[in-house]
mmCIF file of C-alpha atoms in Angstrom:
data_model
loop_
_atom_site.group_PDB
_atom_site.id
_atom_site.type_symbol
_atom_site.label_atom_id
_atom_site.label_comp_id
_atom_site.label_asym_id
_atom_site.label_seq_id
_atom_site.Cartn_x
_atom_site.Cartn_y
_atom_site.Cartn_z
ATOM 1 C CA MET S 26 141.180 138.714 102.086
ATOM 2 C CA LYS S 27 141.506 134.995 102.161
ATOM 3 C CA GLN S 28 140.936 134.809 105.900
ATOM 4 C CA CYS S 29 137.930 137.069 105.567
ATOM 5 C CA THR S 30 136.484 134.772 102.843
ATOM 6 C CA ILE S 31 136.962 131.773 105.052
ATOM 7 C CA THR S 32 135.266 133.587 107.983
ATOM 8 C CA LYS S 33 132.290 134.509 105.880
ATOM 9 C CA GLY S 34 132.061 130.868 104.675
ATOM 10 C CA LEU S 35 132.100 129.590 108.196
ATOM 11 C CA LEU S 36 129.442 132.177 109.217
ATOM 12 C CA ALA S 37 127.228 131.232 106.311
ATOM 13 C CA SER S 38 127.581 127.439 107.178
ATOM 14 C CA THR S 39 126.818 128.173 110.820
ATOM 15 C CA ILE S 40 123.640 130.122 109.871
ATOM 16 C CA LEU S 41 122.553 127.316 107.533
ATOM 17 C CA ALA S 42 123.162 124.678 110.119
ATOM 18 C CA THR S 43 121.237 126.662 112.700
ATOM 19 C CA GLY S 44 118.370 127.047 110.338
ATOM 20 C CA VAL S 45 118.219 123.368 109.559
ATOM 21 C CA THR S 46 118.366 122.509 113.283
ATOM 22 C CA ALA S 47 115.565 124.972 114.066
ATOM 23 C CA TYR S 48 113.431 123.504 111.184
ATOM 24 C CA SER S 49 114.113 119.882 112.432
ATOM 25 C CA ALA S 50 113.102 120.897 115.964
ATOM 26 C CA LEU S 51 109.907 122.438 114.603
ATOM 27 C CA ALA S 52 109.148 119.327 112.501
ATOM 28 C CA ASP S 53 109.661 117.102 115.443
ATOM 29 C CA ASP S 54 107.482 119.262 117.709
ATOM 30 C CA PHE S 55 104.461 117.034 117.095
ATOM 31 C CA PRO S 56 101.782 118.088 116.723
ATOM 32 C CA ASN S 57 102.402 121.561 115.376
ATOM 33 C CA ARG S 58 99.288 121.773 113.232
ATOM 34 C CA SER S 59 95.633 120.597 113.194
ATOM 35 C CA ILE S 60 94.858 116.901 113.167
ATOM 36 C CA GLU S 61 92.158 115.373 110.995
ATOM 37 C CA MET S 62 89.914 112.633 112.412
ATOM 38 C CA ILE S 63 88.143 110.512 109.748
ATOM 39 C CA VAL S 64 84.740 109.021 110.540
ATOM 40 C CA ALA S 65 83.629 106.432 107.997
ATOM 41 C CA TYR S 66 79.941 107.044 108.716
ATOM 42 C CA SER S 67 77.394 109.839 108.504
ATOM 43 C CA GLU S 68 76.871 112.751 110.866
ATOM 44 C CA GLY S 69 74.584 112.068 113.806
ATOM 45 C CA GLY S 70 75.422 108.366 114.242
ATOM 46 C CA ALA S 71 76.998 106.854 117.312
ATOM 47 C CA THR S 72 80.548 106.917 115.914
ATOM 48 C CA ASP S 73 80.190 110.537 114.828
ATOM 49 C CA VAL S 74 78.940 111.575 118.255
ATOM 50 C CA THR S 75 81.761 109.791 120.005
ATOM 51 C CA ALA S 76 84.316 111.147 117.569
ATOM 52 C CA ARG S 77 83.286 114.772 118.037
ATOM 53 C CA ALA S 78 83.396 114.373 121.853
ATOM 54 C CA LEU S 79 86.838 112.778 121.599
ATOM 55 C CA ALA S 80 88.074 115.415 119.150
ATOM 56 C CA GLN S 81 87.055 118.234 121.443
ATOM 57 C CA ALA S 82 88.754 116.648 124.448
ATOM 58 C CA LEU S 83 91.932 115.810 122.391
ATOM 59 C CA GLU S 84 92.376 119.481 121.489
ATOM 60 C CA LYS S 85 93.115 120.268 125.116
ATOM 61 C CA GLU S 86 95.554 117.383 125.411
ATOM 62 C CA LEU S 87 97.367 117.998 122.098
ATOM 63 C CA GLY S 88 97.217 121.747 121.931
ATOM 64 C CA GLN S 89 95.913 121.656 118.368
ATOM 65 C CA SER S 90 92.521 121.570 116.702
ATOM 66 C CA VAL S 91 91.133 118.114 115.763
ATOM 67 C CA VAL S 92 88.757 118.303 112.869
ATOM 68 C CA VAL S 93 86.223 115.558 112.267
ATOM 69 C CA ARG S 94 85.691 114.624 108.588
ATOM 70 C CA ASN S 95 82.741 112.428 107.786
ATOM 71 C CA MET S 96 83.278 110.100 104.760
ATOM 72 C CA ALA S 97 80.295 107.776 104.749
ATOM 73 C CA GLY S 98 79.556 105.151 102.170
ATOM 74 C CA ALA S 99 80.010 101.457 101.255
ATOM 75 C CA ALA S 100 79.507 100.301 104.861
ATOM 76 C CA GLY S 101 82.616 102.235 105.954
ATOM 77 C CA GLU S 102 84.850 101.181 103.085
ATOM 78 C CA ILE S 103 85.282 104.801 101.787
ATOM 79 C CA GLY S 104 86.417 106.156 105.133
ATOM 80 C CA PHE S 105 88.545 103.178 106.066
ATOM 81 C CA THR S 106 90.308 103.446 102.687
ATOM 82 C CA GLN S 107 91.009 107.129 103.168
ATOM 83 C CA LEU S 108 92.408 106.507 106.598
ATOM 84 C CA ALA S 109 94.617 103.572 105.500
ATOM 85 C CA GLN S 110 95.989 105.601 102.542
ATOM 86 C CA ALA S 111 96.663 108.890 104.435
ATOM 87 C CA GLU S 112 100.129 110.171 105.097
ATOM 88 C CA PRO S 113 101.458 108.204 108.054
ATOM 89 C CA ASP S 114 102.734 111.245 109.933
ATOM 90 C CA GLY S 115 100.241 111.305 112.849
ATOM 91 C CA TYR S 116 98.178 114.157 111.504
ATOM 92 C CA THR S 117 95.405 111.865 110.243
ATOM 93 C CA ILE S 118 93.664 109.496 112.606
ATOM 94 C CA GLY S 119 90.180 107.970 112.506
ATOM 95 C CA PHE S 120 87.692 105.538 113.879
ATOM 96 C CA ILE S 121 87.530 101.927 112.708
ATOM 97 C CA ASN S 122 84.384 100.018 113.358
ATOM 98 C CA THR S 123 83.611 96.341 113.622
ATOM 99 C CA PRO S 124 82.568 94.238 111.962
ATOM 100 C CA PRO S 125 82.942 96.177 108.636
ATOM 101 C CA VAL S 126 86.636 96.988 109.061
ATOM 102 C CA VAL S 127 87.147 93.199 109.429
ATOM 103 C CA SER S 128 84.420 91.799 107.155
ATOM 104 C CA ILE S 129 84.872 94.092 104.133
ATOM 105 C CA PRO S 130 88.358 92.709 103.221
ATOM 106 C CA ILE S 131 86.913 89.161 103.585
ATOM 107 C CA GLU S 132 83.933 89.623 101.347
ATOM 108 C CA ARG S 133 85.525 91.711 98.614
ATOM 109 C CA ASP S 134 88.879 93.269 97.506
ATOM 110 C CA PRO S 135 88.957 96.871 98.927
ATOM 111 C CA ASP S 136 91.869 99.245 98.832
ATOM 112 C CA PHE S 137 92.603 98.569 102.560
ATOM 113 C CA ALA S 138 93.408 95.720 104.758
ATOM 114 C CA LEU S 139 93.248 95.249 108.546
ATOM 115 C CA GLY S 140 97.037 95.305 108.697
ATOM 116 C CA ASP S 141 97.018 98.841 107.109
ATOM 117 C CA PHE S 142 96.365 100.526 110.448
ATOM 118 C CA ASP S 143 98.408 101.395 113.498
ATOM 119 C CA LEU S 144 96.021 100.916 116.381
ATOM 120 C CA ILE S 145 95.731 103.600 119.095
ATOM 121 C CA MET S 146 92.947 102.448 121.438
ATOM 122 C CA ASN S 147 89.435 100.929 121.416
ATOM 123 C CA LEU S 148 86.790 103.052 123.124
ATOM 124 C CA LEU S 149 83.386 101.282 122.775
ATOM 125 C CA ASP S 150 82.144 97.707 122.712
ATOM 126 C CA ASP S 151 78.479 98.193 121.979
ATOM 127 C CA PRO S 152 75.808 95.380 121.651
ATOM 128 C CA THR S 153 73.209 95.519 118.857
ATOM 129 C CA ALA S 154 69.673 96.420 119.754
ATOM 130 C CA ILE S 155 66.450 95.950 117.819
ATOM 131 C CA THR S 156 64.263 99.005 117.991
ATOM 132 C CA VAL S 157 60.949 100.394 116.678
ATOM 133 C CA ARG S 158 59.431 103.801 117.016
ATOM 134 C CA THR S 159 57.224 104.299 120.022
ATOM 135 C CA GLU S 160 54.118 104.627 117.918
ATOM 136 C CA SER S 161 54.634 101.198 116.482
ATOM 137 C CA GLU S 162 52.054 98.529 117.032
ATOM 138 C CA ILE S 163 54.892 96.104 117.678
ATOM 139 C CA GLU S 164 55.529 95.968 121.483
ATOM 140 C CA SER S 165 57.766 92.934 121.764
ATOM 141 C CA PHE S 166 60.317 90.972 119.760
ATOM 142 C CA GLU S 167 58.008 87.922 119.816
ATOM 143 C CA GLN S 168 55.390 90.091 118.125
ATOM 144 C CA LEU S 169 57.902 91.196 115.485
ATOM 145 C CA VAL S 170 58.752 87.607 114.787
ATOM 146 C CA GLU S 171 55.129 86.698 114.471
ATOM 147 C CA MET S 172 54.386 89.476 111.972
ATOM 148 C CA ALA S 173 57.499 88.626 109.945
ATOM 149 C CA LYS S 174 56.340 85.039 109.554
ATOM 150 C CA GLU S 175 52.813 86.029 108.674
ATOM 151 C CA ASP S 176 53.903 88.024 105.669
ATOM 152 C CA PRO S 177 57.468 86.882 104.693
ATOM 153 C CA GLY S 178 59.741 89.698 103.472
ATOM 154 C CA ALA S 179 57.257 92.480 104.270
ATOM 155 C CA LEU S 180 58.859 93.416 107.550
ATOM 156 C CA THR S 181 61.924 95.671 106.992
ATOM 157 C CA MET S 182 64.831 96.252 109.222
ATOM 158 C CA GLY S 183 67.451 98.884 108.591
ATOM 159 C CA GLY S 184 71.184 99.068 109.435
ATOM 160 C CA SER S 185 74.447 100.676 108.325
ATOM 161 C CA GLY S 186 75.344 98.801 105.161
ATOM 162 C CA ILE S 187 76.185 95.311 104.043
ATOM 163 C CA GLY S 188 78.635 93.433 106.186
ATOM 164 C CA SER S 189 77.726 95.366 109.320
ATOM 165 C CA HIS S 190 76.715 93.873 112.614
ATOM 166 C CA GLN S 191 73.152 94.846 111.864
ATOM 167 C CA HIS S 192 73.311 92.939 108.545
ATOM 168 C CA PHE S 193 74.754 89.912 110.303
ATOM 169 C CA LEU S 194 71.890 90.041 112.765
ATOM 170 C CA VAL S 195 69.216 89.938 110.055
ATOM 171 C CA GLU S 196 71.106 87.237 108.209
ATOM 172 C CA GLN S 197 71.218 85.076 111.322
ATOM 173 C CA LEU S 198 67.486 85.604 112.018
ATOM 174 C CA ASN S 199 66.684 84.527 108.413
ATOM 175 C CA ARG S 200 69.173 81.645 108.112
ATOM 176 C CA ASP S 201 69.172 80.133 111.547
ATOM 177 C CA TYR S 202 65.704 80.877 112.892
ATOM 178 C CA ASP S 203 63.594 81.275 109.832
ATOM 179 C CA VAL S 204 62.494 84.823 110.673
ATOM 180 C CA PRO S 205 62.045 86.268 107.126
ATOM 181 C CA VAL S 206 63.043 89.969 107.666
ATOM 182 C CA THR S 207 64.104 92.179 104.646
ATOM 183 C CA TYR S 208 67.330 94.089 105.429
ATOM 184 C CA ILE S 209 67.572 97.701 104.251
ATOM 185 C CA PRO S 210 71.138 98.968 104.183
ATOM 186 C CA PHE S 211 71.878 102.745 104.802
ATOM 187 C CA ASN S 212 75.016 104.814 104.628
ATOM 188 C CA GLY S 213 75.348 104.868 108.401
ATOM 189 C CA SER S 214 73.220 104.170 111.458
ATOM 190 C CA GLY S 215 71.928 107.838 111.651
ATOM 191 C CA PRO S 216 69.811 107.521 108.498
ATOM 192 C CA SER S 217 68.593 104.060 109.530
ATOM 193 C CA VAL S 218 67.404 105.387 112.860
ATOM 194 C CA ALA S 219 65.766 108.425 111.173
ATOM 195 C CA ALA S 220 63.987 106.105 108.714
ATOM 196 C CA THR S 221 62.600 104.065 111.647
ATOM 197 C CA MET S 222 61.402 107.082 113.593
ATOM 198 C CA GLY S 223 59.800 108.403 110.361
ATOM 199 C CA GLY S 224 57.927 105.151 109.827
ATOM 200 C CA HIS S 225 59.685 104.370 106.518
ATOM 201 C CA ILE S 226 60.938 101.047 107.738
ATOM 202 C CA THR S 227 59.578 98.774 110.417
ATOM 203 C CA ALA S 228 62.609 98.521 112.696
ATOM 204 C CA SER S 229 66.270 99.242 113.040
ATOM 205 C CA ALA S 230 69.083 96.990 114.199
ATOM 206 C CA ASP S 231 71.557 99.395 115.756
ATOM 207 C CA THR S 232 73.850 99.526 118.790
ATOM 208 C CA ILE S 233 72.607 100.448 122.215
ATOM 209 C CA GLY S 234 74.935 103.417 122.142
ATOM 210 C CA ASN S 235 73.382 104.742 118.938
ATOM 211 C CA VAL S 236 69.778 104.376 119.961
ATOM 212 C CA ALA S 237 69.980 105.134 123.695
ATOM 213 C CA ARG S 238 69.379 108.906 123.388
ATOM 214 C CA PHE S 239 66.342 108.253 121.283
ATOM 215 C CA VAL S 240 65.040 105.716 123.833
ATOM 216 C CA PHE S 241 65.714 108.237 126.561
ATOM 217 C CA SER S 242 63.774 110.864 124.613
ATOM 218 C CA GLY S 243 60.811 108.491 124.041
ATOM 219 C CA ASP S 244 61.248 108.307 120.254
ATOM 220 C CA LEU S 245 62.327 104.615 120.109
ATOM 221 C CA ARG S 246 61.488 101.419 121.985
ATOM 222 C CA VAL S 247 64.018 98.573 122.343
ATOM 223 C CA LEU S 248 62.501 95.172 121.693
ATOM 224 C CA ALA S 249 65.655 93.085 122.277
ATOM 225 C CA GLN S 250 69.434 93.197 122.465
ATOM 226 C CA ALA S 251 72.005 90.870 121.093
ATOM 227 C CA ALA S 252 74.170 90.832 124.257
ATOM 228 C CA ASN S 253 75.202 88.315 126.902
ATOM 229 C CA GLU S 254 73.696 90.481 129.524
ATOM 230 C CA ARG S 255 71.183 93.316 129.496
ATOM 231 C CA SER S 256 72.712 96.748 129.106
ATOM 232 C CA GLU S 257 72.037 99.210 131.897
ATOM 233 C CA HIS S 258 70.833 101.599 129.178
ATOM 234 C CA ALA S 259 68.095 99.154 128.132
ATOM 235 C CA SER S 260 67.507 97.033 131.254
ATOM 236 C CA ASP S 261 63.789 96.426 130.390
ATOM 237 C CA ALA S 262 64.663 94.795 127.065
ATOM 238 C CA PRO S 263 65.475 91.088 127.056
ATOM 239 C CA THR S 264 68.535 89.637 125.425
ATOM 240 C CA LEU S 265 68.052 87.452 122.362
ATOM 241 C CA LYS S 266 69.498 84.630 124.430
ATOM 242 C CA GLU S 267 66.802 85.021 126.958
ATOM 243 C CA LEU S 268 64.220 84.686 124.154
ATOM 244 C CA GLY S 269 65.864 81.486 122.808
ATOM 245 C CA TYR S 270 68.027 83.038 120.022
ATOM 246 C CA ASP S 271 71.712 82.304 120.360
ATOM 247 C CA ILE S 272 72.863 85.571 118.840
ATOM 248 C CA THR S 273 75.408 88.020 120.304
ATOM 249 C CA LEU S 274 76.519 90.825 118.064
ATOM 250 C CA GLY S 275 77.853 94.322 118.451
ATOM 251 C CA SER S 276 80.417 96.803 117.406
ATOM 252 C CA MET S 277 83.780 97.735 118.695
ATOM 253 C CA ARG S 278 84.708 101.343 117.857
ATOM 254 C CA GLY S 279 88.340 102.400 118.194
ATOM 255 C CA VAL S 280 90.876 104.943 117.061
ATOM 256 C CA ALA S 281 93.613 104.133 114.526
ATOM 257 C CA ALA S 282 96.106 105.786 112.186
ATOM 258 C CA PRO S 283 97.607 104.729 108.902
ATOM 259 C CA LYS S 284 100.425 102.119 109.204
ATOM 260 C CA GLY S 285 103.910 103.578 109.572
ATOM 261 C CA VAL S 286 103.332 106.596 111.918
ATOM 262 C CA PRO S 287 106.642 107.433 113.681
ATOM 263 C CA GLU S 288 106.711 105.624 117.090
ATOM 264 C CA GLU S 289 107.121 108.913 119.073
ATOM 265 C CA HIS S 290 104.111 110.408 117.397
ATOM 266 C CA LEU S 291 102.086 107.233 117.882
ATOM 267 C CA ALA S 292 103.052 107.026 121.517
ATOM 268 C CA LEU S 293 101.909 110.670 122.071
ATOM 269 C CA LEU S 294 98.593 110.013 120.357
ATOM 270 C CA ARG S 295 98.002 106.861 122.425
ATOM 271 C CA ASP S 296 98.824 108.635 125.548
ATOM 272 C CA ALA S 297 96.444 111.559 124.744
ATOM 273 C CA VAL S 298 93.538 109.257 123.830
ATOM 274 C CA GLU S 299 94.103 107.170 126.957
ATOM 275 C CA LYS S 300 94.083 110.303 129.184
ATOM 276 C CA VAL S 301 90.826 111.466 127.641
ATOM 277 C CA ALA S 302 89.237 108.002 127.860
ATOM 278 C CA ASN S 303 90.015 107.885 131.647
ATOM 279 C CA ASP S 304 88.842 111.421 132.329
ATOM 280 C CA PRO S 305 85.826 111.315 134.696
ATOM 281 C CA GLY S 306 84.061 114.051 132.734
ATOM 282 C CA PHE S 307 84.477 112.250 129.429
ATOM 283 C CA ILE S 308 83.186 108.960 130.968
ATOM 284 C CA ALA S 309 80.185 110.622 132.615
ATOM 285 C CA ALA S 310 79.247 112.360 129.346
ATOM 286 C CA ALA S 311 79.605 109.119 127.349
ATOM 287 C CA GLU S 312 77.420 107.167 129.830
ATOM 288 C CA GLU S 313 74.820 109.981 129.805
ATOM 289 C CA ARG S 314 74.692 109.599 125.954
ATOM 290 C CA GLY S 315 74.161 105.892 126.442
ATOM 291 C CA GLU S 316 77.515 104.782 125.071
ATOM 292 C CA VAL S 317 78.806 101.388 126.139
ATOM 293 C CA LEU S 318 82.454 101.860 126.991
ATOM 294 C CA GLY S 319 84.896 99.002 126.400
ATOM 295 C CA TYR S 320 88.487 100.288 126.673
ATOM 296 C CA MET S 321 91.364 98.293 125.214
ATOM 297 C CA ASP S 322 94.911 99.359 124.637
ATOM 298 C CA HIS S 323 96.368 98.860 121.150
ATOM 299 C CA GLU S 324 97.626 95.370 121.885
ATOM 300 C CA GLU S 325 94.335 94.181 123.376
ATOM 301 C CA PHE S 326 92.528 95.806 120.446
ATOM 302 C CA ARG S 327 94.672 93.989 117.917
ATOM 303 C CA GLU S 328 93.999 90.649 119.584
ATOM 304 C CA ALA S 329 90.253 91.289 119.627
ATOM 305 C CA LEU S 330 90.259 92.228 115.901
ATOM 306 C CA ASP S 331 92.277 89.123 114.980
ATOM 307 C CA GLU S 332 89.863 86.946 116.930
ATOM 308 C CA LEU S 333 86.891 88.576 115.276
ATOM 309 C CA ARG S 334 88.469 88.114 111.829
ATOM 310 C CA SER S 335 88.812 84.336 112.465
ATOM 311 C CA GLU S 336 85.180 84.138 113.485
ATOM 312 C CA ILE S 337 83.888 86.016 110.442
ATOM 313 C CA LEU S 338 86.134 84.066 108.094
ATOM 314 C CA GLN S 339 84.596 80.871 109.344
ATOM 315 C CA VAL S 340 81.097 82.203 108.650
ATOM 316 C CA TRP S 341 82.134 83.463 105.231
ATOM 317 C CA GLU S 342 83.593 80.098 104.210
ATOM 318 C CA THR S 343 80.430 78.208 105.176
ATOM 319 C CA SER S 344 77.760 80.701 104.172
ATOM 320 C CA PRO S 345 78.947 83.852 102.273
ATOM 321 C CA TRP S 346 76.423 86.697 102.409
ATOM 322 C CA ASN S 347 76.794 88.255 99.018
#
């Protein structure tokens, strides 16, 4: 009987050990369930469009569904906070956008910091464009400036929140070039563009990637772009530098995860995003949408973010914007 008891005990231990091993293998078989992708801006904007295209392509690479969750508000702070505070298991990723992900922790005390993210890859590096609806009487940037000076504060320009690249553009025009434009912040670039096309505001300051499809469709006209060189998606529009305004602004948009994701999970996510980013079909579709691609691996992305933080910090120390 004693031998039988020992045998049963060994059998039970073996079954338990086998079960634990099987559970561990399942837990390490990443990913074994759906992944959430947080977008800190509204549906229909440039980031949302890119995120949904990336999510669809990642599903094929990862073998799991990738669900986009829009969490707009406070110039991106709501979504960035949710991403930073998510469980660092690799099942929550999201887009982080500059300058807000860098500028928000400088101008106030949010519940996230730039160091709260494990970077995956940057996808877009998109210059800011100033647009009006095609029915607008304003046909050039010089005409916009003239109208703004004739009636200071009456000319309105929208963008995605305070501390965004659109906001910085308007601030620079006001402060450095005495162009009195009133900035109207929206919860994302989509509503700003819609307000411009609807005639509710005079103009929008949004990225080339966000407005390109509306330019292609004939709904918007680009007056100028804050880039070093003209984008191929708006080759007829001069750069602000060409017009005598030393302003270059834009938005990097990359993928990140909350800090602390296991290295093997992070490596798999980086590999999957890189494969999608280099897929000819994904590239062609992105270019057709007017997106301005600017790939950086996680190390290059970190360097670019740190450099941008230094630049914004210098601006904040000399002329804070709130």
